[in-house]
JSON list of C-alpha atoms in Angstrom, two decimals:
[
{"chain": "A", "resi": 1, "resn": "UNK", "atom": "CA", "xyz": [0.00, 0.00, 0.00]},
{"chain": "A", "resi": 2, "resn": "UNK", "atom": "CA", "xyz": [3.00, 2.09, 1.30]},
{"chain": "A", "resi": 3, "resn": "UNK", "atom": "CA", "xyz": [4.19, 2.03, -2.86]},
{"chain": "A", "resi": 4, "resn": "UNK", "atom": "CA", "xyz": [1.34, 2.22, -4.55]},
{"chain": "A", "resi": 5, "resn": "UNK", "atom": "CA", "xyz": [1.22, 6.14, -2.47]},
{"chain": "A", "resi": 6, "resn": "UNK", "atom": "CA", "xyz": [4.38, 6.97, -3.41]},
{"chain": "A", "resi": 7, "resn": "UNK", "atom": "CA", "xyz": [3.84, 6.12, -7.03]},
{"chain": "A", "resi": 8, "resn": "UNK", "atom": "CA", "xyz": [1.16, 8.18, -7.08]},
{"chain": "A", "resi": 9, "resn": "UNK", "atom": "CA", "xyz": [3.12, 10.95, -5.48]},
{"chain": "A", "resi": 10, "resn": "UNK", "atom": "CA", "xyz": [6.09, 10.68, -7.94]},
{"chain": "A", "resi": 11, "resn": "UNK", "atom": "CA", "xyz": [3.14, 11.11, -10.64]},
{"chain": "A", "resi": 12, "resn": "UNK", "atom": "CA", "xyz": [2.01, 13.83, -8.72]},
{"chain": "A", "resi": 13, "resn": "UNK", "atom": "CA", "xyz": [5.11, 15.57, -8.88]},
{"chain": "A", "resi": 14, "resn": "UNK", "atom": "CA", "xyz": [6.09, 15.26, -12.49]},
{"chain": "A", "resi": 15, "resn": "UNK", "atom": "CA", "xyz": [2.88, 16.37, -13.14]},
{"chain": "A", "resi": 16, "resn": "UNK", "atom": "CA", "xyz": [3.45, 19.44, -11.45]},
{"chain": "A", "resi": 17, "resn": "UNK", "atom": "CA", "xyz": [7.10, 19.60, -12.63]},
{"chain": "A", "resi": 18, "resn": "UNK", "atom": "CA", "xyz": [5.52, 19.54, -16.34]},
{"chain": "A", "resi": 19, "resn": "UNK", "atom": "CA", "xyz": [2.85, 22.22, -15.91]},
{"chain": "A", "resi": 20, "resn": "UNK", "atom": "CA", "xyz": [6.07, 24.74, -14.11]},
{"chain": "A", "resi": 21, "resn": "UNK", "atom": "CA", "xyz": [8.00, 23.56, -17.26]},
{"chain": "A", "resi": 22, "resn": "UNK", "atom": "CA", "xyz": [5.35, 24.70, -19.74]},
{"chain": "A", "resi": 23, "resn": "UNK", "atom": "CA", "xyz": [3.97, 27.64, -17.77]},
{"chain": "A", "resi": 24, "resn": "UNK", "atom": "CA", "xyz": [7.80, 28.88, -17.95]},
{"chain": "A", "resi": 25, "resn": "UNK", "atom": "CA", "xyz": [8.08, 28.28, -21.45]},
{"chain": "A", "resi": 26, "resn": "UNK", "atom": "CA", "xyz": [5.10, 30.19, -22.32]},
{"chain": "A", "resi": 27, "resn": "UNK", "atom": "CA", "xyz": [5.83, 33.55, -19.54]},
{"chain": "A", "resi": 28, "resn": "UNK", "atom": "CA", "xyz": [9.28, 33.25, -22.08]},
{"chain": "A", "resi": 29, "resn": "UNK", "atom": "CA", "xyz": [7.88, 33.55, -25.19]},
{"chain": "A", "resi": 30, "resn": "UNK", "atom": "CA", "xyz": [5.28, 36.07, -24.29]},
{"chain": "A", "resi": 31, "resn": "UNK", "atom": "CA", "xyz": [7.86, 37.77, -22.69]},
{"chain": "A", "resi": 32, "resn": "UNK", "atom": "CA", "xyz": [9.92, 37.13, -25.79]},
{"chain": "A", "resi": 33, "resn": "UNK", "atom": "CA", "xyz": [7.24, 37.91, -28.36]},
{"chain": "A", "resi": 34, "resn": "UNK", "atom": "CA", "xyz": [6.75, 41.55, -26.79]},
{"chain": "A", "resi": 35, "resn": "UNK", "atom": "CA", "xyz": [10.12, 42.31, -26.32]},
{"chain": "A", "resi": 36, "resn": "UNK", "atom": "CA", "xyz": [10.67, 41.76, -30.07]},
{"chain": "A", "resi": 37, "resn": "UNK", "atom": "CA", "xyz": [7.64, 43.93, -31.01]},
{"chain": "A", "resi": 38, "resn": "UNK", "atom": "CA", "xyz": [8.47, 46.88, -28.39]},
{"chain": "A", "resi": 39, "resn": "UNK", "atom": "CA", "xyz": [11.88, 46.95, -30.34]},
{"chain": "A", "resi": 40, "resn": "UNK", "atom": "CA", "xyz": [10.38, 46.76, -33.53]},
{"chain": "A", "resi": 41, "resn": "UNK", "atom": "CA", "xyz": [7.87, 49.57, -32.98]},
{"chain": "A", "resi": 42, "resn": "UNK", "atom": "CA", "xyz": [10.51, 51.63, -31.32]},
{"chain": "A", "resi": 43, "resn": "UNK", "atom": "CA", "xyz": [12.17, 51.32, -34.43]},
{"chain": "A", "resi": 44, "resn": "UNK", "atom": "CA", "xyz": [9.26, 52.17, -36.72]},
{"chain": "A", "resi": 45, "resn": "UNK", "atom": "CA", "xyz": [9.09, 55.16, -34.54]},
{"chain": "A", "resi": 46, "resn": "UNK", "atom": "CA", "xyz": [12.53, 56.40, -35.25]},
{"chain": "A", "resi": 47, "resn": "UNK", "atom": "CA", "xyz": [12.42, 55.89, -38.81]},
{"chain": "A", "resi": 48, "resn": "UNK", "atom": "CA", "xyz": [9.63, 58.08, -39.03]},
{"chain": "A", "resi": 49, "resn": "UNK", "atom": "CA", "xyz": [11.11, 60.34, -37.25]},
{"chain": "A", "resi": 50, "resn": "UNK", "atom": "CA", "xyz": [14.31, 60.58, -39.92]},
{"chain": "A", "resi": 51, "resn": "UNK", "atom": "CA", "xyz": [11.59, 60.91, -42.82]},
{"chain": "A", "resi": 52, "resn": "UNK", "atom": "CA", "xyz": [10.23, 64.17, -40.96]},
{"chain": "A", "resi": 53, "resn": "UNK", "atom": "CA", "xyz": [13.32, 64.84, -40.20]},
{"chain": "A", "resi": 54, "resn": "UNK", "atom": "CA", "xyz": [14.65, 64.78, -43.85]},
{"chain": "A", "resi": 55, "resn": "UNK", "atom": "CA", "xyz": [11.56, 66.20, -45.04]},
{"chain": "A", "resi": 56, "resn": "UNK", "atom": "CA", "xyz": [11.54, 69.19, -42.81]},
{"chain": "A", "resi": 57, "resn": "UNK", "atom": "CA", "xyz": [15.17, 69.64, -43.99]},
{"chain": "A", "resi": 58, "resn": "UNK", "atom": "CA", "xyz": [14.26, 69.42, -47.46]},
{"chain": "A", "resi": 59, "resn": "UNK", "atom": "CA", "xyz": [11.59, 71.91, -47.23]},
{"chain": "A", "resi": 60, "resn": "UNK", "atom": "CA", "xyz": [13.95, 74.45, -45.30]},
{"chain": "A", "resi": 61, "resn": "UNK", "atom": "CA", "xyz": [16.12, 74.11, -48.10]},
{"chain": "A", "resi": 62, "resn": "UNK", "atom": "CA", "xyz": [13.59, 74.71, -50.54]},
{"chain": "A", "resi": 63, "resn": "UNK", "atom": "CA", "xyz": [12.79, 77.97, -48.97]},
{"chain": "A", "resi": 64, "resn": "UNK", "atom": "CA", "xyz": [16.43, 79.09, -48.26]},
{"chain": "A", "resi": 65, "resn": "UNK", "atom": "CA", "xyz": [18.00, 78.28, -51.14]},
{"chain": "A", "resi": 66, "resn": "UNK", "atom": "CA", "xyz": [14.85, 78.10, -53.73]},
{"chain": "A", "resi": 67, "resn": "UNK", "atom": "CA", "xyz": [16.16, 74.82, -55.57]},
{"chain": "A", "resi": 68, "resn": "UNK", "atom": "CA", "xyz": [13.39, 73.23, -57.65]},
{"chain": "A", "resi": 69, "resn": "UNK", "atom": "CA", "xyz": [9.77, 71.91, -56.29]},
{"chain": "A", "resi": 70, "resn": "UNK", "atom": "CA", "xyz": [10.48, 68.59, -58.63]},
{"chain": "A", "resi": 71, "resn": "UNK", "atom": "CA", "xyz": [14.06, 68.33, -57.12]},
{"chain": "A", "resi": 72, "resn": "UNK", "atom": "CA", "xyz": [12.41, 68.29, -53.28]},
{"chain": "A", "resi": 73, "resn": "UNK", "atom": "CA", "xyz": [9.80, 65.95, -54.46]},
{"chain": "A", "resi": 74, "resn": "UNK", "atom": "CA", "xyz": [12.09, 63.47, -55.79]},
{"chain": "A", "resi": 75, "resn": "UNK", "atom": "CA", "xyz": [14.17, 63.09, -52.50]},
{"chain": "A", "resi": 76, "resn": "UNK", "atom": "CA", "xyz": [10.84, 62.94, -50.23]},
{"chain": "A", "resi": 77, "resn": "UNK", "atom": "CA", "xyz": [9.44, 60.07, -52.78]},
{"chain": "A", "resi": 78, "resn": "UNK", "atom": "CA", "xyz": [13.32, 58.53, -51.94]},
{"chain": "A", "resi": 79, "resn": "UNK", "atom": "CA", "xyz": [13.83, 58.67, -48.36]},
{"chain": "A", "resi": 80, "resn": "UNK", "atom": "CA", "xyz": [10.16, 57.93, -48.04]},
{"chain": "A", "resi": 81, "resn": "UNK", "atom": "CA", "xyz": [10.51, 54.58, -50.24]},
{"chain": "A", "resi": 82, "resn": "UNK", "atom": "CA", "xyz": [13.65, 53.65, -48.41]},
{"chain": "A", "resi": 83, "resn": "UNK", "atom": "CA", "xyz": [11.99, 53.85, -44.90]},
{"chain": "A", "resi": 84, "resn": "UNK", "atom": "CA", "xyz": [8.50, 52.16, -46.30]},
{"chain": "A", "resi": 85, "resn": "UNK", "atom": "CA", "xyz": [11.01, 49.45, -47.61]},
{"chain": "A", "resi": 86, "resn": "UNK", "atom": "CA", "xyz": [13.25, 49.10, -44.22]},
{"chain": "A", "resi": 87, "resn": "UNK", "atom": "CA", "xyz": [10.02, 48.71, -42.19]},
{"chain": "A", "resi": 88, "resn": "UNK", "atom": "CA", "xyz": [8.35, 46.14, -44.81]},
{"chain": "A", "resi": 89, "resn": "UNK", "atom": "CA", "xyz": [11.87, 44.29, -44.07]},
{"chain": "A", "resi": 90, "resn": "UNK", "atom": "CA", "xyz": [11.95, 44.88, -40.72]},
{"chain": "A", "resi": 91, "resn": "UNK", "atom": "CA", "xyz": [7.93, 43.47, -39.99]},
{"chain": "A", "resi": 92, "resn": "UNK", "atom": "CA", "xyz": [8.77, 40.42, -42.21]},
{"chain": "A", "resi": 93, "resn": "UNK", "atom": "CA", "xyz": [12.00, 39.38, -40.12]},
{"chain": "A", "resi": 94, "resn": "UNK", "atom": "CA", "xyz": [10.27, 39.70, -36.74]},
{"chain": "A", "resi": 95, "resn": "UNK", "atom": "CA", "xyz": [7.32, 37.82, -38.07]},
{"chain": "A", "resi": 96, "resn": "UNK", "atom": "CA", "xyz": [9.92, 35.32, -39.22]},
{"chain": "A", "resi": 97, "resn": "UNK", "atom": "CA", "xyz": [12.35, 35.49, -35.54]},
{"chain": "A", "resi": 98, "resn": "UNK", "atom": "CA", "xyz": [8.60, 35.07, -33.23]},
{"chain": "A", "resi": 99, "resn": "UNK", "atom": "CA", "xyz": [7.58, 31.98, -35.73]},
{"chain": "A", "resi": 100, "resn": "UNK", "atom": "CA", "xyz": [11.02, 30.19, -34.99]},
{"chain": "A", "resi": 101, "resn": "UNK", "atom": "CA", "xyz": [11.23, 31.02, -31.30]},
{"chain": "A", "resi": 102, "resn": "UNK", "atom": "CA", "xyz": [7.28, 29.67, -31.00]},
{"chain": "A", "resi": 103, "resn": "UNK", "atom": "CA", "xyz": [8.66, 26.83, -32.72]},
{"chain": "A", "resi": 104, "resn": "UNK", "atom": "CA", "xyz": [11.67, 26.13, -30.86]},
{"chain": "A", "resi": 105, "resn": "UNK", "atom": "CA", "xyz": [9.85, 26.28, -27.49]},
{"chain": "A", "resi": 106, "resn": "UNK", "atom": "CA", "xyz": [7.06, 24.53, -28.70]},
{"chain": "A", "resi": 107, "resn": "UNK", "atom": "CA", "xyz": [9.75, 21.59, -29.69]},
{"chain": "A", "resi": 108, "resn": "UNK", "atom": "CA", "xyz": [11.35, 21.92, -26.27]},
{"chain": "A", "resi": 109, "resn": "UNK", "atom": "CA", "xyz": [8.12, 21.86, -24.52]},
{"chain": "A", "resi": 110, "resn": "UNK", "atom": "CA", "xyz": [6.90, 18.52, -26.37]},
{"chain": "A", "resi": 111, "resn": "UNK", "atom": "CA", "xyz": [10.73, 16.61, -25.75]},
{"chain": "A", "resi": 112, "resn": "UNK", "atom": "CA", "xyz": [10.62, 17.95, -22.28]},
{"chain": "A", "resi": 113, "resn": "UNK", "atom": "CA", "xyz": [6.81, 16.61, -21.66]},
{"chain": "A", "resi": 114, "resn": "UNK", "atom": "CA", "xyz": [7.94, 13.48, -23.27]},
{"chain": "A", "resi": 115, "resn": "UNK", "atom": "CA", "xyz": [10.95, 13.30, -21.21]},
{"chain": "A", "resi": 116, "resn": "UNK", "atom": "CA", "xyz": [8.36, 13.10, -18.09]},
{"chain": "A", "resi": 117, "resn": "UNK", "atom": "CA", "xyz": [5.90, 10.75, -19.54]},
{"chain": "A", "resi": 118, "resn": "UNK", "atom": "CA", "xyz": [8.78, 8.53, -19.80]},
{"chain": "A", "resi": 119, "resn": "UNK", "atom": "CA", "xyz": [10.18, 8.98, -16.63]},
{"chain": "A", "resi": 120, "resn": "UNK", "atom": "CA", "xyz": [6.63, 8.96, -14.97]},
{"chain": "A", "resi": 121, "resn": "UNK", "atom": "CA", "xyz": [6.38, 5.49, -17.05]},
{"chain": "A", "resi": 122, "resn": "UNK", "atom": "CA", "xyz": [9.72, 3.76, -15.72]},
{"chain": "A", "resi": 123, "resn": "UNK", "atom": "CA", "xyz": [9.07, 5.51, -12.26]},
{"chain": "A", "resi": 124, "resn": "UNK", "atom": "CA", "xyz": [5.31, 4.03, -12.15]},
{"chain": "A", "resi": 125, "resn": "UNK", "atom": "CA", "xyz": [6.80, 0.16, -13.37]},
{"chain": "A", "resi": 126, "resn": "UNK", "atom": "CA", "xyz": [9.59, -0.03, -10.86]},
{"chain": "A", "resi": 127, "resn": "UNK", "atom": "CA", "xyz": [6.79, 0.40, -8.01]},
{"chain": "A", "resi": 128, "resn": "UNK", "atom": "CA", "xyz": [4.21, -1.53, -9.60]},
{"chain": "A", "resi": 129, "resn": "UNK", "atom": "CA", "xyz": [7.23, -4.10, -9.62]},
{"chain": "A", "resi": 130, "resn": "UNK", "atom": "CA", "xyz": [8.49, -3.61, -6.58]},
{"chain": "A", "resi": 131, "resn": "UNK", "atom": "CA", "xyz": [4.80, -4.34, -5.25]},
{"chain": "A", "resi": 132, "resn": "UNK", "atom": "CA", "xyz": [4.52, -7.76, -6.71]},
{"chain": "A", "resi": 133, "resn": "UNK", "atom": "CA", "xyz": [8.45, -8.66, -6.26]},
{"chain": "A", "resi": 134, "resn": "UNK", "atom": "CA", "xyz": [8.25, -8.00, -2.30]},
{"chain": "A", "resi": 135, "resn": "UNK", "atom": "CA", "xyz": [6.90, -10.19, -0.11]},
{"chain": "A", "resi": 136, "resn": "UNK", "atom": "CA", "xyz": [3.91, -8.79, 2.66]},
{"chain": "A", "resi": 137, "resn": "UNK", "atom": "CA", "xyz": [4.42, -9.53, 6.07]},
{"chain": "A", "resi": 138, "resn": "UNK", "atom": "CA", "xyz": [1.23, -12.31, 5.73]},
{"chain": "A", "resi": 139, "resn": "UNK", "atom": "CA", "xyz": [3.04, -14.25, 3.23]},
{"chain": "A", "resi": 140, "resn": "UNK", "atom": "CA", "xyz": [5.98, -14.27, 4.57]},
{"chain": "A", "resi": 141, "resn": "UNK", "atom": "CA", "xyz": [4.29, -15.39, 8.11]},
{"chain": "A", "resi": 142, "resn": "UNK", "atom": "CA", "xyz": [2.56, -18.22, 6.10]},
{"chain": "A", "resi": 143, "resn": "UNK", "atom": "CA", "xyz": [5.43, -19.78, 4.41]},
{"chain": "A", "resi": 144, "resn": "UNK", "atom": "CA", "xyz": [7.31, -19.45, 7.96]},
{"chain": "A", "resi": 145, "resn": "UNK", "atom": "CA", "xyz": [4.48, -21.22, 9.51]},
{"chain": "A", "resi": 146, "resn": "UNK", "atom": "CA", "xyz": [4.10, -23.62, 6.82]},
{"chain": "A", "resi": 147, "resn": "UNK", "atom": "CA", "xyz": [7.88, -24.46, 6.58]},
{"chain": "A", "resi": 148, "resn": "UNK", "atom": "CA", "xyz": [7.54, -25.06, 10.55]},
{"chain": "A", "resi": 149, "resn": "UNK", "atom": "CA", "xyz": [5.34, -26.93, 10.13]},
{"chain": "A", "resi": 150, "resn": "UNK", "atom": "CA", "xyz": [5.97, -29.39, 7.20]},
{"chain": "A", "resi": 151, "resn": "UNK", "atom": "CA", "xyz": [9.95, -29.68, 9.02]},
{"chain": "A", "resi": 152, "resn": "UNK", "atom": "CA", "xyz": [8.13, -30.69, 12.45]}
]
């Protein structure tokens, strides 16, 4: 009876050991997923800040130094395209980095469930074992008492 507990509490136990181990893994890739996208926004942020940067230049130029309307156009259209482009990039590869991070976790999540359904399984034989292989005290009084008395 004393066994058949303890299995049960070793199951207990890597069952708890498995739900810390995936509730860890998940806080990590949340944590993960909006660290990437706080990055990625603070960098949208800047960029647009260059283009009205460049843009405010551009027009201060325009009015200082009275160089063509078609000139200023042209390199707004530029640095605009440029930083449109960069961002496009920029989205795509973080898209790219959270998929293989969900993936990788998700992979060590499964091996390191199956890792414990394993162990659970070997853990949960060994007792179940161990109960059948070891005498209780009533059998062992009987085959004294029956030894005793087939020698007498």
């Amino acid at each position: 009876m004393n066994s058949i507990s303890s299995s049960s509490s070793v199951v207990v136990v890597v069952v708890v050991v498995v739900v810390v181990v995936v509730v860890v893994v998940v806080v990590v890739v949340v944590v993960v997923v909006v660290v990437v996208v706080v990055v990625v926004v603070v960098e949208v942020v800047v960029e647009v800040l260059v283009v009205v940067i460049v843009v405010v230049v551009v027009v201060v130029v325009v009015v200082v130094v009275e160089v063509e309307v078609v000139v200023v156009v042209v390199v707004v259209v530029v640095v605009v395209v440029v930083v449109v482009v960069v961002v496009v990039v920029e989205v795509v590869v973080v898209i790219v980095e959270v998929k293989i991070v969900v993936l990788v976790v998700t992979a060590v999540v499964v091996v390191v469930v199956v890792i414990f359904v394993v162990v659970v399984e070997v853990v949960v034989v060994k007792v179940e074992v161990s109960v059948v292989d070891v005498p209780t005290v009533e059998v062992v009084f009987a085959t004294v008492v029956d030894d005793v008395l087939l020698n007498s």
